[in-house]
């Protein structure tokens, strides 16, 4: 019976592919490319919009000391400094070396933006490929792509921040494992661990696969899971070793946030309690964005716990749940939800498994997402701290 159902699904996918006109196979007519254009249209409009923060009486406390105006604000300045001059101070260890290595290679800021654009386009393309692997087409497929392209923190996916690189490497690692190319999946996991502190969570996927293999006594698959997971371990260990040699502080990778950035790990609900007790205005705004991501993410990742989904959906969903808990547990003293929404935007399972939202749910999500995405882009590009 299961085999018959599986054949029926495969036949339906083949039927839908065969019903497409030849022109739809051209890359510039694909949904992922359309979503890319819409995203860039939002970013271009936000860039051109007249918006002078330092003369706006409604936002006196939002403005911070401006760095290079335009696309290179805040964390981007640290990434460029490290890429061009190296890790000068221990506090810079919070910025993982993946993006600085690219900056050291290309050096020109505008080339970095161009490469980042390519990474964003490839992320959409891989997301589209996995959506099709789940049997999602039409409006469901387009919604997944637009939900990512217009997520509230979308501006960080096309500027000199590391978010898009974590997203891309994690997604590529799963896609390779899905095709049983576990050595390649391990290589992508290695790179993911070098992009950001949360990149190590990619190791949750091979760990889940390993636990399942042990439970089923499937020893060949266990070895594949171990090979996949080796990449995460090697990536994280190599950066820790570099910090130990360069700064002579072997545990700096674990302590840098608390030691230099007033950040610490707490329970996932602690920031919500702080917000309810003190209600700082801008933390309330950040908290609403984080809440939107939490509702969206929980609704998406909990929809895959059905036998009809492929084997790789469960490791991906557990990776999403882990990312949600970790993002909500990262707290900055006196600034609840300081970076929570931006951290939450990194996790591809939130978007990939959102295809089964109702039509009303898709409409509400894209309406709110578009508003937040545009407003965040306007603020960031004009020098206002967003996340």
Phi, psi and omega in degrees: 000316179296320179297320179296320178294321180296317179297323179297317179297314180297320179295322180292319177298316179297322180297317182292323176296317184290337180280349179288144176287153182303328183295334181290345178282346179287137190298329183282356175252003182282150179303323182296324180287323177296318178297322177299314179296319179297316177302311182293330175296319176298315182293321179294318179297319178296327180290319185278344183295127176296124184201107184250100187298315189288352176249008183264109183292345182280345185233049185291330185266354180279327186289138177238177178299119185284142172257216178298125182289148179111240189261357189244073182247159165055241183301330180301325179296322177293317180300318180291321179298315181295317181297326184266334186233351181091177180281095184279331184227151179302328181299335181286350178297343177294341182259107187293158195278355184302304180293317175304326177295321176295319179296320178296329181284313186265328174067316182285126181303323183286331173293324177297318177297322179295316178296321178297321175300318178297320178295322178295315178298319178293326177297316177298320181295316178293320178299319178296319180297318180289326176298319177293325178296335176275358181081027181259131181220177174062227184294326178298314180296316180294323180298317179304315183290318180290326179298324176283314184297332182242026179294156186305334179254026186298333181299330181286348180276352179230024174232185187277060171241164186271354187305313185293331180287325173295316179301310184295313183293322177294317180295317179294325178296315178294319181298320178294317179295323178302326180268010178068023174263076190285333175294317178293321177300322178294321179297318178294323178295323175301313180294322179300321181292344179263357184272324189195161178300330179277354180297335180295339180293344174303332177297345176297326183293308176295329177297316178298318179296323178293316179299317178296320180295320178295317180298322181269001181056039179259086189290324175301320179290330176298318178295324176296319179296319179295320177298316179299315183288340180300326181300315179298314180299315183292321179296311180296317182293323182294322178289319177299320179294319178299315180296323179296322180283316187287317183252355183057035177229087187298337183258012183299327181298336180265337190249352189297323182295314180287323186288324188237343188239013178054032180246154180204167177265140181217186177287150184301335182266354187297320181294326179294320179295318177299319181294319180292328182281319187252331176050051172296137192303310186281333172293329176297317177297314178296321180296324177294319177296317179297320179297320177301317178295319181298312179298314179299313183292316180297316179300323183285306190288338179276358182273356187260001184276061178224148183299338184288345181278150180292166186300325186283350181290324182292311174304321179294319181292322177293323173301318178296316178297317179298317178297322178297314181293317180294317181298319180284347181265353180270111189239138174254130185303131178066012179215073181302142177062030182304319181226012190298311182297320179295319177295320180295331184290350183286341198262110184296332180300332179301322182273317185300322185262015180267004185294340182268013174299149175293167179299320178294318178298320178294320180295315180296316181299310183292327178294310180293318180301313183297318179297311180294319181298316182292315181296317178297321179295317178300313181298308185297312185297333180259018169088019178260134178296127181251304181208000000 
